[in-house]
Each structure stands twice: as C-alpha cells, then as structure tokens.
Amino acid sequence: WHSALQVGSSNLLETAFYQPLEPGQRLFIEPRLRAERLRENLYEDGDRVAEYSFTEAFGQVDLGINLGSRAQLRAGLRKSWPTANRENGDARLPDIGTSEETDLVLQGIYDTRDTAGLPTRGTLLVGRLVSSGPWLGGGESYGMAEALAMKVLPLRGDSLQFMGAGGTRLSGELPL
C-alpha cells in the first residue's frame, strides 16, 4: 500500500494498493485514488499573461503482469475529473471549468536503476498509450502516446542523469 501527501504550492493526495493475484507475484491488480492541485503561469512572448489553477481527481484500476524483476506491462481503466480555472490575468482567456474523462491506459515499464529516488546507475524506459472516449460517461474523445527514457551513469562517486520525454496526439483533440 503506497500513499503520498504533498502540501505547498502544489498539493497532492494519493493512495494505491498493489495486490499480487497469485503466489509467484507475476499477475497483480492495483487500484489507485489521486487528487492533485497545482498552479501554472501562462506566458506570451516572455510576459506572464495569466495564472491557472489545475485540479485533477481520478480513480484508476490496473491489471498487470511482471516480466521478471525489471519489466512490467499494465492495462487500466481510469475515470478523472480535471479542472482548469483562470485565477488572474487577461479576462479574455477562458475558464476551462471541469470536464469528465474515461480512459483506457496501456503502460510498459523497463527499469534497471539501482534505486528509484536518487539512482547512481541504470536505465528507465516508460511508454504509455491512452484512449479516452465516451464510455462510462466520459466527455472527451482522443488518443495519445507518451514515452520517457532515462539513463543514469556513475561518475567519480556521483552520477549523471540523461533524460528525454515526449508525446504525440494519435486522434481527436487533446484537452488542456
């Protein structure tokens, strides 16, 4: 059972329960609840034109398989309620309000890092496909892919981390 609480300019409350489904711990289920709030500034030509407050609450249930001790595949259903409100700035900019999303999520992870917090060596690869649609009351319809790659190399008692990430829209219009 993993839970997190963060208080400050970004707030987070999360809890997840990882439950193996058989003695070899190859198959698992992981339900998760999360609520997060953060503030972001919007800039145009280097000048701040607005500040937005983003809030997202979601519940998700993943079924997965561990592929040895270094790789994992999981598929899940996620129901979320993202909100974006303009706190200050140009009144012509929109208040987005709250939407409702239902997503199917497929994720693969390969991780050889020696520790997750401050690794000194290893590789992390994460890929994720999301398909959001009108099923179960979802108000958005889009597809996207995201990926992250990190390589950590030891260097004279310290370490160097190289990381790249990106994503692309596969279909529909991505929400804010």
GROMACS .gro file of N, CA and C in nm:
model
  528
    1TRP      N    1   0.087  -0.116   0.000
    1TRP     CA    2   0.000   0.000   0.000
    1TRP      C    3   0.091   0.121   0.000
    2HIS      N    4   0.072   0.211  -0.094
    2HIS     CA    5   0.155   0.330  -0.107
    2HIS      C    6   0.064   0.451  -0.101
    3SER      N    7   0.099   0.546  -0.017
    3SER     CA    8   0.023   0.670  -0.008
    3SER      C    9   0.120   0.787  -0.009
    4ALA      N   10   0.073   0.901  -0.058
    4ALA     CA   11   0.157   1.021  -0.063
    4ALA      C   12   0.073   1.143  -0.029
    5LEU      N   13   0.136   1.236   0.041
    5LEU     CA   14   0.074   1.363   0.075
    5LEU      C   15   0.177   1.471   0.051
    6GLN      N   16   0.139   1.573  -0.023
    6GLN     CA   17   0.226   1.687  -0.050
    6GLN      C   18   0.146   1.814  -0.028
    7VAL      N   19   0.202   1.906   0.050
    7VAL     CA   20   0.135   2.032   0.079
    7VAL      C   21   0.231   2.145   0.044
    8GLY      N   22   0.182   2.246  -0.025
    8GLY     CA   23   0.264   2.359  -0.064
    8GLY      C   24   0.202   2.428  -0.183
    9SER      N   25   0.286   2.478  -0.274
    9SER     CA   26   0.232   2.542  -0.393
    9SER      C   27   0.165   2.440  -0.485
   10SER      N   28   0.210   2.316  -0.478
   10SER     CA   29   0.142   2.203  -0.543
   10SER      C   30   0.096   2.109  -0.432
   11ASN      N   31  -0.030   2.069  -0.438
   11ASN     CA   32  -0.085   1.980  -0.337
   11ASN      C   33  -0.120   1.846  -0.400
   12LEU      N   34  -0.097   1.739  -0.324
   12LEU     CA   35  -0.121   1.604  -0.375
   12LEU      C   36  -0.167   1.515  -0.262
   13LEU      N   37  -0.266   1.433  -0.290
   13LEU     CA   38  -0.309   1.326  -0.200
   13LEU      C   39  -0.331   1.204  -0.288
   14GLU      N   40  -0.263   1.095  -0.257
   14GLU     CA   41  -0.270   0.975  -0.340
   14GLU      C   42  -0.262   0.851  -0.254
   15THR      N   43  -0.334   0.749  -0.293
   15THR     CA   44  -0.321   0.619  -0.228
   15THR      C   45  -0.340   0.511  -0.334
   16ALA      N   46  -0.259   0.406  -0.327
   16ALA     CA   47  -0.265   0.295  -0.421
   16ALA      C   48  -0.236   0.166  -0.345
   17PHE      N   49  -0.302   0.060  -0.386
   17PHE     CA   50  -0.283  -0.070  -0.320
   17PHE      C   51  -0.244  -0.173  -0.425
   18TYR      N   52  -0.119  -0.219  -0.420
   18TYR     CA   53  -0.066  -0.318  -0.513
   18TYR      C   54  -0.093  -0.456  -0.455
   19GLN      N   55  -0.172  -0.538  -0.526
   19GLN     CA   56  -0.209  -0.670  -0.474
   19GLN      C   57  -0.175  -0.779  -0.575
   20PRO      N   58  -0.073  -0.864  -0.544
   20PRO     CA   59  -0.046  -0.979  -0.630
   20PRO      C   60  -0.168  -1.071  -0.634
   21LEU      N   61  -0.189  -1.136  -0.748
   21LEU     CA   62  -0.305  -1.224  -0.765
   21LEU      C   63  -0.271  -1.372  -0.756
   22GLU      N   64  -0.143  -1.404  -0.746
   22GLU     CA   65  -0.102  -1.544  -0.731
   22GLU      C   66   0.032  -1.547  -0.659
   23PRO      N   67   0.069  -1.664  -0.600
   23PRO     CA   68   0.189  -1.671  -0.515
   23PRO      C   69   0.319  -1.626  -0.583
   24GLY      N   70   0.333  -1.647  -0.713
   24GLY     CA   71   0.456  -1.606  -0.782
   24GLY      C   72   0.464  -1.456  -0.806
   25GLN      N   73   0.360  -1.383  -0.774
   25GLN     CA   74   0.351  -1.237  -0.788
   25GLN      C   75   0.376  -1.190  -0.931
   26ARG      N   76   0.343  -1.275  -1.027
   26ARG     CA   77   0.356  -1.235  -1.168
   26ARG      C   78   0.238  -1.149  -1.211
   27LEU      N   79   0.117  -1.183  -1.170
   27LEU     CA   80  -0.003  -1.108  -1.202
   27LEU      C   81  -0.045  -1.023  -1.083
   28PHE      N   82  -0.097  -0.903  -1.110
   28PHE     CA   83  -0.137  -0.816  -1.000
   28PHE      C   84  -0.254  -0.727  -1.040
   29ILE      N   85  -0.315  -0.667  -0.940
   29ILE     CA   86  -0.416  -0.564  -0.958
   29ILE      C   87  -0.374  -0.446  -0.870
   30GLU      N   88  -0.399  -0.323  -0.917
   30GLU     CA   89  -0.361  -0.206  -0.839
   30GLU      C   90  -0.467  -0.096  -0.855
   31PRO      N   91  -0.556  -0.083  -0.756
   31PRO     CA   92  -0.647   0.033  -0.756
   31PRO      C   93  -0.574   0.156  -0.702
   32ARG      N   94  -0.613   0.275  -0.752
   32ARG     CA   95  -0.546   0.400  -0.714
   32ARG      C   96  -0.647   0.513  -0.709
   33LEU      N   97  -0.634   0.600  -0.608
   33LEU     CA   98  -0.709   0.724  -0.599
   33LEU      C   99  -0.609   0.838  -0.587
   34ARG      N  100  -0.635   0.948  -0.658
   34ARG     CA  101  -0.540   1.060  -0.656
   34ARG      C  102  -0.615   1.192  -0.673
   35ALA      N  103  -0.573   1.293  -0.599
   35ALA     CA  104  -0.621   1.430  -0.617
   35ALA      C  105  -0.499   1.521  -0.613
   36GLU      N  106  -0.490   1.610  -0.713
   36GLU     CA  107  -0.373   1.697  -0.724
   36GLU      C  108  -0.418   1.836  -0.765
   37ARG      N  109  -0.353   1.936  -0.707
   37ARG     CA  110  -0.381   2.075  -0.745
   37ARG      C  111  -0.248   2.148  -0.762
   38LEU      N  112  -0.234   2.218  -0.873
   38LEU     CA  113  -0.113   2.296  -0.896
   38LEU      C  114  -0.147   2.423  -0.972
   39ARG      N  115  -0.058   2.518  -0.964
   39ARG     CA  116  -0.075   2.646  -1.033
   39ARG      C  117   0.032   2.656  -1.141
   40GLU      N  118  -0.011   2.708  -1.256
   40GLU     CA  119   0.080   2.726  -1.369
   40GLU      C  120   0.060   2.865  -1.426
   41ASN      N  121   0.170   2.928  -1.463
   41ASN     CA  122   0.165   3.058  -1.529
   41ASN      C  123   0.163   3.037  -1.679
   42LEU      N  124   0.089   3.122  -1.748
   42LEU     CA  125   0.080   3.121  -1.893
   42LEU      C  126   0.156   3.243  -1.944
   43TYR      N  127   0.250   3.219  -2.036
   43TYR     CA  128   0.335   3.326  -2.088
   43TYR      C  129   0.311   3.348  -2.236
   44GLU      N  130   0.325   3.473  -2.278
   44GLU     CA  131   0.322   3.508  -2.419
   44GLU      C  132   0.438   3.603  -2.445
   45ASP      N  133   0.528   3.564  -2.532
   45ASP     CA  134   0.648   3.643  -2.565
   45ASP      C  135   0.727   3.680  -2.439
   46GLY      N  136   0.736   3.588  -2.345
   46GLY     CA  137   0.814   3.610  -2.224
   46GLY      C  138   0.743   3.684  -2.113
   47ASP      N  139   0.622   3.733  -2.137
   47ASP     CA  140   0.546   3.805  -2.035
   47ASP      C  141   0.435   3.715  -1.981
   48ARG      N  142   0.421   3.714  -1.848
   48ARG     CA  143   0.313   3.636  -1.787
   48ARG      C  144   0.181   3.705  -1.814
   49VAL      N  145   0.086   3.631  -1.874
   49VAL     CA  146  -0.044   3.689  -1.907
   49VAL      C  147  -0.156   3.633  -1.819
   50ALA      N  148  -0.131   3.521  -1.750
   50ALA     CA  149  -0.235   3.464  -1.665
   50ALA      C  150  -0.175   3.357  -1.574
   51GLU      N  151  -0.248   3.328  -1.468
   51GLU     CA  152  -0.216   3.216  -1.380
   51GLU      C  153  -0.338   3.127  -1.374
   52TYR      N  154  -0.316   2.997  -1.397
   52TYR     CA  155  -0.424   2.899  -1.395
   52TYR      C  156  -0.405   2.804  -1.277
   53SER      N  157  -0.516   2.762  -1.222
   53SER     CA  158  -0.518   2.659  -1.119
   53SER      C  159  -0.570   2.531  -1.185
   54PHE      N  160  -0.489   2.426  -1.180
   54PHE     CA  161  -0.527   2.297  -1.236
   54PHE      C  162  -0.552   2.199  -1.123
   55THR      N  163  -0.665   2.133  -1.129
   55THR     CA  164  -0.700   2.032  -1.030
   55THR      C  165  -0.741   1.907  -1.105
   56GLU      N  166  -0.695   1.792  -1.058
   56GLU     CA  167  -0.739   1.667  -1.117
   56GLU      C  168  -0.762   1.565  -1.007
   57ALA      N  169  -0.877   1.503  -1.010
   57ALA     CA  170  -0.908   1.392  -0.921
   57ALA      C  171  -0.937   1.272  -1.010
   58PHE      N  172  -0.883   1.156  -0.974
   58PHE     CA  173  -0.914   1.038  -1.054
   58PHE      C  174  -0.907   0.910  -0.971
   59GLY      N  175  -0.976   0.812  -1.021
   59GLY     CA  176  -0.967   0.675  -0.973
   59GLY      C  177  -0.925   0.588  -1.089
   60GLN      N  178  -0.842   0.489  -1.061
   60GLN     CA  179  -0.791   0.402  -1.167
   60GLN      C  180  -0.773   0.263  -1.112
   61VAL      N  181  -0.800   0.163  -1.195
   61VAL     CA  182  -0.774   0.023  -1.160
   61VAL      C  183  -0.692  -0.038  -1.272
   62ASP      N  184  -0.574  -0.090  -1.238
   62ASP     CA  185  -0.485  -0.153  -1.335
   62ASP      C  186  -0.476  -0.303  -1.308
   63LEU      N  187  -0.472  -0.381  -1.416
   63LEU     CA  188  -0.434  -0.521  -1.411
   63LEU      C  189  -0.300  -0.531  -1.481
   64GLY      N  190  -0.208  -0.610  -1.424
   64GLY     CA  191  -0.076  -0.612  -1.484
   64GLY      C  192  -0.005  -0.744  -1.469
   65ILE      N  193   0.110  -0.749  -1.537
   65ILE     CA  194   0.197  -0.866  -1.532
   65ILE      C  195   0.341  -0.819  -1.515
   66ASN      N  196   0.411  -0.880  -1.420
   66ASN     CA  197   0.553  -0.854  -1.401
   66ASN      C  198   0.631  -0.949  -1.491
   67LEU      N  199   0.723  -0.896  -1.568
   67LEU     CA  200   0.808  -0.973  -1.658
   67LEU      C  201   0.947  -0.978  -1.597
   68GLY      N  202   0.968  -1.070  -1.506
   68GLY     CA  203   1.091  -1.075  -1.430
   68GLY      C  204   1.089  -0.964  -1.326
   69SER      N  205   1.206  -0.921  -1.284
   69SER     CA  206   1.215  -0.817  -1.182
   69SER      C  207   1.241  -0.678  -1.241
   70ARG      N  208   1.248  -0.668  -1.375
   70ARG     CA  209   1.284  -0.540  -1.437
   70ARG      C  210   1.179  -0.482  -1.530
   71ALA      N  211   1.078  -0.557  -1.566
   71ALA     CA  212   0.980  -0.507  -1.664
   71ALA      C  213   0.838  -0.538  -1.618
   72GLN      N  214   0.746  -0.456  -1.666
   72GLN     CA  215   0.606  -0.470  -1.626
   72GLN      C  216   0.517  -0.416  -1.738
   73LEU      N  217   0.407  -0.484  -1.762
   73LEU     CA  218   0.303  -0.436  -1.851
   73LEU      C  219   0.175  -0.424  -1.770
   74ARG      N  220   0.100  -0.316  -1.791
   74ARG     CA  221  -0.027  -0.298  -1.720
   74ARG      C  222  -0.128  -0.232  -1.811
   75ALA      N  223  -0.255  -0.266  -1.787
   75ALA     CA  224  -0.366  -0.206  -1.859
   75ALA      C  225  -0.468  -0.165  -1.755
   76GLY      N  226  -0.528  -0.048  -1.773
   76GLY     CA  227  -0.620   0.000  -1.672
   76GLY      C  228  -0.732   0.085  -1.726
   77LEU      N  229  -0.828   0.105  -1.640
   77LEU     CA  230  -0.941   0.194  -1.666
   77LEU      C  231  -0.932   0.309  -1.568
   78ARG      N  232  -0.940   0.430  -1.619
   78ARG     CA  233  -0.923   0.550  -1.536
   78ARG      C  234  -1.041   0.644  -1.556
   79LYS      N  235  -1.097   0.692  -1.447
   79LYS     CA  236  -1.205   0.791  -1.450
   79LYS      C  237  -1.153   0.915  -1.382
   80SER      N  238  -1.157   1.031  -1.453
   80SER     CA  239  -1.098   1.152  -1.395
   80SER      C  240  -1.189   1.272  -1.417
   81TRP      N  241  -1.165   1.372  -1.332
   81TRP     CA  242  -1.238   1.498  -1.337
   81TRP      C  243  -1.137   1.613  -1.332
   82PRO      N  244  -1.075   1.647  -1.447
   82PRO     CA  245  -0.980   1.758  -1.449
   82PRO      C  246  -1.052   1.894  -1.455
   83THR      N  247  -0.992   1.993  -1.389
   83THR     CA  248  -1.046   2.128  -1.384
   83THR      C  249  -0.933   2.227  -1.411
   84ALA      N  250  -0.961   2.329  -1.489
   84ALA     CA  251  -0.865   2.438  -1.513
   84ALA      C  252  -0.940   2.570  -1.500
   85ASN      N  253  -0.897   2.654  -1.407
   85ASN     CA  254  -0.959   2.785  -1.386
   85ASN      C  255  -0.854   2.895  -1.390
   86ARG      N  256  -0.889   3.004  -1.457
   86ARG     CA  257  -0.802   3.120  -1.460
   86ARG      C  258  -0.814   3.192  -1.327
   87GLU      N  259  -0.703   3.203  -1.254
   87GLU     CA  260  -0.702   3.269  -1.123
   87GLU      C  261  -0.688   3.420  -1.138
   88ASN      N  262  -0.604   3.461  -1.233
   88ASN     CA  263  -0.586   3.603  -1.261
   88ASN      C  264  -0.528   3.618  -1.400
   89GLY      N  265  -0.530   3.739  -1.450
   89GLY     CA  266  -0.475   3.764  -1.582
   89GLY      C  267  -0.582   3.812  -1.678
   90ASP      N  268  -0.550   3.809  -1.805
   90ASP     CA  269  -0.634   3.860  -1.911
   90ASP      C  270  -0.772   3.794  -1.908
   91ALA      N  271  -0.878   3.875  -1.890
   91ALA     CA  272  -1.015   3.824  -1.879
   91ALA      C  273  -1.064   3.763  -2.010
   92ARG      N  274  -0.996   3.787  -2.120
   92ARG     CA  275  -1.035   3.726  -2.247
   92ARG      C  276  -0.995   3.579  -2.254
   93LEU      N  277  -0.902   3.539  -2.167
   93LEU     CA  278  -0.861   3.398  -2.163
   93LEU      C  279  -0.970   3.316  -2.095
   94PRO      N  280  -0.987   3.192  -2.137
   94PRO     CA  281  -1.102   3.114  -2.089
   94PRO      C  282  -1.082   3.056  -1.949
   95ASP      N  283  -1.195   3.039  -1.880
   95ASP     CA  284  -1.204   2.949  -1.766
   95ASP      C  285  -1.250   2.817  -1.824
   96ILE      N  286  -1.170   2.715  -1.811
   96ILE     CA  287  -1.200   2.588  -1.875
   96ILE      C  288  -1.308   2.513  -1.798
   97GLY      N  289  -1.305   2.523  -1.666
   97GLY     CA  290  -1.403   2.451  -1.584
   97GLY      C  291  -1.365   2.305  -1.570
   98THR      N  292  -1.463   2.223  -1.536
   98THR     CA  293  -1.441   2.081  -1.509
   98THR      C  294  -1.493   1.997  -1.625
   99SER      N  295  -1.416   1.899  -1.663
   99SER     CA  296  -1.462   1.801  -1.761
   99SER      C  297  -1.460   1.663  -1.696
  100GLU      N  298  -1.506   1.565  -1.769
  100GLU     CA  299  -1.508   1.428  -1.718
  100GLU      C  300  -1.447   1.340  -1.825
  101GLU      N  301  -1.350   1.257  -1.786
  101GLU     CA  302  -1.282   1.171  -1.882
  101GLU      C  303  -1.286   1.027  -1.835
  102THR      N  304  -1.297   0.937  -1.931
  102THR     CA  305  -1.283   0.794  -1.905
  102THR      C  306  -1.177   0.743  -2.001
  103ASP      N  307  -1.071   0.688  -1.948
  103ASP     CA  308  -0.956   0.649  -2.029
  103ASP      C  309  -0.925   0.501  -2.014
  104LEU      N  310  -0.886   0.439  -2.124
  104LEU     CA  311  -0.820   0.310  -2.122
  104LEU      C  312  -0.672   0.338  -2.133
  105VAL      N  313  -0.591   0.282  -2.044
  105VAL     CA  314  -0.449   0.313  -2.038
  105VAL      C  315  -0.368   0.184  -2.048
  106LEU      N  316  -0.271   0.182  -2.137
  106LEU     CA  317  -0.178   0.071  -2.152
  106LEU      C  318  -0.038   0.126  -2.126
  107GLN      N  319   0.036   0.061  -2.035
  107GLN     CA  320   0.168   0.113  -1.998
  107GLN      C  321   0.269   0.001  -1.988
  108GLY      N  322   0.389   0.027  -2.037
  108GLY     CA  323   0.501  -0.065  -2.025
  108GLY      C  324   0.616   0.005  -1.954
  109ILE      N  325   0.686  -0.067  -1.867
  109ILE     CA  326   0.798  -0.012  -1.790
  109ILE      C  327   0.914  -0.111  -1.794
  110TYR      N  328   1.032  -0.058  -1.817
  110TYR     CA  329   1.156  -0.134  -1.806
  110TYR      C  330   1.248  -0.052  -1.717
  111ASP      N  331   1.295  -0.110  -1.605
  111ASP     CA  332   1.369  -0.033  -1.504
  111ASP      C  333   1.484  -0.113  -1.447
  112THR      N  334   1.607  -0.070  -1.475
  112THR     CA  335   1.725  -0.136  -1.418
  112THR      C  336   1.799  -0.045  -1.320
  113ARG      N  337   1.737   0.068  -1.280
  113ARG     CA  338   1.803   0.160  -1.187
  113ARG      C  339   1.828   0.091  -1.053
  114ASP      N  340   1.935   0.130  -0.987
  114ASP     CA  341   1.966   0.068  -0.857
  114ASP      C  342   1.875   0.119  -0.745
  115THR      N  343   1.812   0.234  -0.763
  115THR     CA  344   1.712   0.285  -0.670
  115THR      C  345   1.626   0.386  -0.744
  116ALA      N  346   1.502   0.400  -0.703
  116ALA     CA  347   1.411   0.491  -0.773
  116ALA      C  348   1.436   0.637  -0.736
  117GLY      N  349   1.474   0.664  -0.610
  117GLY     CA  350   1.486   0.802  -0.562
  117GLY      C  351   1.604   0.878  -0.622
  118LEU      N  352   1.722   0.839  -0.591
  118LEU     CA  353   1.844   0.902  -0.643
  118LEU      C  354   1.935   0.791  -0.697
  119PRO      N  355   1.908   0.742  -0.816
  119PRO     CA  356   1.987   0.632  -0.869
  119PRO      C  357   2.129   0.674  -0.904
  120THR      N  358   2.220   0.578  -0.898
  120THR     CA  359   2.358   0.602  -0.938
  120THR      C  360   2.393   0.530  -1.068
  121ARG      N  361   2.305   0.439  -1.113
  121ARG     CA  362   2.325   0.369  -1.240
  121ARG      C  363   2.195   0.305  -1.282
  122GLY      N  364   2.183   0.280  -1.413
  122GLY     CA  365   2.068   0.207  -1.464
  122GLY      C  366   1.993   0.282  -1.573
  123THR      N  367   1.886   0.218  -1.618
  123THR     CA  368   1.804   0.268  -1.727
  123THR      C  369   1.657   0.260  -1.688
  124LEU      N  370   1.579   0.360  -1.728
  124LEU     CA  371   1.435   0.358  -1.710
  124LEU      C  372   1.371   0.392  -1.843
  125LEU      N  373   1.281   0.305  -1.889
  125LEU     CA  374   1.203   0.329  -2.010
  125LEU      C  375   1.056   0.313  -1.973
  126VAL      N  376   0.974   0.411  -2.008
  126VAL     CA  377   0.831   0.407  -1.981
  126VAL      C  378   0.758   0.449  -2.107
  127GLY      N  379   0.661   0.369  -2.148
  127GLY     CA  380   0.576   0.403  -2.261
  127GLY      C  381   0.431   0.390  -2.220
  128ARG      N  382   0.347   0.482  -2.270
  128ARG     CA  383   0.206   0.482  -2.229
  128ARG      C  384   0.118   0.520  -2.346
  129LEU      N  385   0.012   0.443  -2.366
  129LEU     CA  386  -0.091   0.474  -2.465
  129LEU      C  387  -0.221   0.501  -2.389
  130VAL      N  388  -0.291   0.609  -2.429
  130VAL     CA  389  -0.417   0.646  -2.365
  130VAL      C  390  -0.523   0.661  -2.473
  131SER      N  391  -0.637   0.599  -2.450
  131SER     CA  392  -0.753   0.616  -2.538
  131SER      C  393  -0.869   0.663  -2.452
  132SER      N  394  -0.913   0.786  -2.474
  132SER     CA  395  -1.021   0.844  -2.396
  132SER      C  396  -1.146   0.847  -2.483
  133GLY      N  397  -1.259   0.809  -2.425
  133GLY     CA  398  -1.380   0.805  -2.505
  133GLY      C  399  -1.506   0.826  -2.425
  134PRO      N  400  -1.619   0.817  -2.491
  134PRO     CA  401  -1.747   0.847  -2.426
  134PRO      C  402  -1.800   0.735  -2.337
  135TRP      N  403  -1.730   0.621  -2.333
  135TRP     CA  404  -1.778   0.512  -2.248
  135TRP      C  405  -1.779   0.555  -2.102
  136LEU      N  406  -1.870   0.502  -2.026
  136LEU     CA  407  -1.885   0.530  -1.882
  136LEU      C  408  -1.896   0.680  -1.853
  137GLY      N  409  -1.957   0.755  -1.944
  137GLY     CA  410  -1.983   0.897  -1.918
  137GLY      C  411  -1.869   0.991  -1.951
  138GLY      N  412  -1.764   0.944  -2.014
  138GLY     CA  413  -1.652   1.032  -2.049
  138GLY      C  414  -1.694   1.138  -2.149
  139GLY      N  415  -1.645   1.260  -2.131
  139GLY     CA  416  -1.682   1.370  -2.218
  139GLY      C  417  -1.578   1.404  -2.322
  140GLU      N  418  -1.464   1.338  -2.320
  140GLU     CA  419  -1.355   1.366  -2.414
  140GLU      C  420  -1.335   1.244  -2.503
  141SER      N  421  -1.282   1.265  -2.623
  141SER     CA  422  -1.253   1.156  -2.714
  141SER      C  423  -1.121   1.186  -2.785
  142TYR      N  424  -1.016   1.116  -2.745
  142TYR     CA  425  -0.884   1.138  -2.803
  142TYR      C  426  -0.795   1.017  -2.777
  143GLY      N  427  -0.684   1.011  -2.846
  143GLY     CA  428  -0.581   0.912  -2.823
  143GLY      C  429  -0.447   0.980  -2.817
  144MET      N  430  -0.358   0.931  -2.732
  144MET     CA  431  -0.225   0.989  -2.723
  144MET      C  432  -0.124   0.882  -2.683
  145ALA      N  433   0.002   0.910  -2.713
  145ALA     CA  434   0.113   0.824  -2.675
  145ALA      C  435   0.219   0.910  -2.607
  146GLU      N  436   0.279   0.855  -2.502
  146GLU     CA  437   0.386   0.925  -2.429
  146GLU      C  438   0.499   0.827  -2.404
  147ALA      N  439   0.621   0.878  -2.395
  147ALA     CA  440   0.736   0.794  -2.364
  147ALA      C  441   0.840   0.875  -2.287
  148LEU      N  442   0.914   0.805  -2.203
  148LEU     CA  443   1.023   0.864  -2.126
  148LEU      C  444   1.140   0.767  -2.127
  149ALA      N  445   1.260   0.819  -2.145
  149ALA     CA  446   1.381   0.738  -2.137
  149ALA      C  447   1.480   0.810  -2.047
  150MET      N  448   1.540   0.734  -1.955
  150MET     CA  449   1.640   0.789  -1.864
  150MET      C  450   1.758   0.692  -1.856
  151LYS      N  451   1.877   0.747  -1.862
  151LYS     CA  452   1.999   0.668  -1.843
  151LYS      C  453   2.080   0.735  -1.733
  152VAL      N  454   2.121   0.658  -1.634
  152VAL     CA  455   2.200   0.710  -1.522
  152VAL      C  456   2.337   0.643  -1.527
  153LEU      N  457   2.441   0.726  -1.527
  153LEU     CA  458   2.578   0.676  -1.533
  153LEU      C  459   2.656   0.721  -1.410
  154PRO      N  460   2.731   0.629  -1.348
  154PRO     CA  461   2.814   0.671  -1.235
  154PRO      C  462   2.931   0.756  -1.283
  155LEU      N  463   2.968   0.855  -1.201
  155LEU     CA  464   3.079   0.943  -1.236
  155LEU      C  465   3.152   0.984  -1.109
  156ARG      N  466   3.267   0.923  -1.081
  156ARG     CA  467   3.354   0.958  -0.968
  156ARG      C  468   3.278   0.980  -0.837
  157GLY      N  469   3.198   0.883  -0.799
  157GLY     CA  470   3.125   0.894  -0.673
  157GLY      C  471   2.993   0.966  -0.685
  158ASP      N  472   2.965   1.029  -0.797
  158ASP     CA  473   2.838   1.095  -0.824
  158ASP      C  474   2.770   1.021  -0.940
  159SER      N  475   2.672   1.084  -0.999
  159SER     CA  476   2.608   1.023  -1.115
  159SER      C  477   2.558   1.131  -1.210
  160LEU      N  478   2.548   1.095  -1.336
  160LEU     CA  479   2.491   1.180  -1.440
  160LEU      C  480   2.360   1.118  -1.484
  161GLN      N  481   2.257   1.199  -1.496
  161GLN     CA  482   2.129   1.151  -1.545
  161GLN      C  483   2.097   1.218  -1.678
  162PHE      N  484   2.068   1.137  -1.778
  162PHE     CA  485   2.025   1.185  -1.908
  162PHE      C  486   1.881   1.141  -1.926
  163MET      N  487   1.793   1.236  -1.960
  163MET     CA  488   1.652   1.202  -1.969
  163MET      C  489   1.589   1.274  -2.087
  164GLY      N  490   1.500   1.205  -2.154
  164GLY     CA  491   1.421   1.264  -2.261
  164GLY      C  492   1.279   1.210  -2.253
  165ALA      N  493   1.184   1.293  -2.288
  165ALA     CA  494   1.044   1.251  -2.285
  165ALA      C  495   0.969   1.324  -2.394
  166GLY      N  496   0.859   1.266  -2.436
  166GLY     CA  497   0.778   1.330  -2.537
  166GLY      C  498   0.647   1.257  -2.554
  167GLY      N  499   0.563   1.315  -2.635
  167GLY     CA  500   0.433   1.254  -2.660
  167GLY      C  501   0.374   1.308  -2.787
  168THR      N  502   0.268   1.243  -2.830
  168THR     CA  503   0.201   1.286  -2.952
  168THR      C  504   0.052   1.252  -2.945
  169ARG      N  505  -0.026   1.331  -3.014
  169ARG     CA  506  -0.169   1.306  -3.026
  169ARG      C  507  -0.187   1.202  -3.136
  170LEU      N  508  -0.266   1.099  -3.108
  170LEU     CA  509  -0.295   0.997  -3.208
  170LEU      C  510  -0.430   1.019  -3.276
  171SER      N  511  -0.523   1.078  -3.201
  171SER     CA  512  -0.655   1.105  -3.257
  171SER      C  513  -0.727   1.208  -3.172
  172GLY      N  514  -0.829   1.271  -3.228
  172GLY     CA  515  -0.910   1.368  -3.153
  172GLY      C  516  -0.833   1.491  -3.116
  173GLU      N  517  -0.891   1.570  -3.027
  173GLU     CA  518  -0.831   1.693  -2.977
  173GLU      C  519  -0.794   1.674  -2.831
  174LEU      N  520  -0.667   1.695  -2.797
  174LEU     CA  521  -0.624   1.677  -2.658
  174LEU      C  522  -0.680   1.787  -2.569
  175PRO      N  523  -0.727   1.751  -2.450
  175PRO     CA  524  -0.774   1.854  -2.357
  175PRO      C  525  -0.657   1.931  -2.298
  176LEU      N  526  -0.687   2.044  -2.236
  176LEU     CA  527  -0.584   2.126  -2.176
  176LEU      C  528  -0.504   2.046  -2.075
   0.00000   0.00000   0.00000
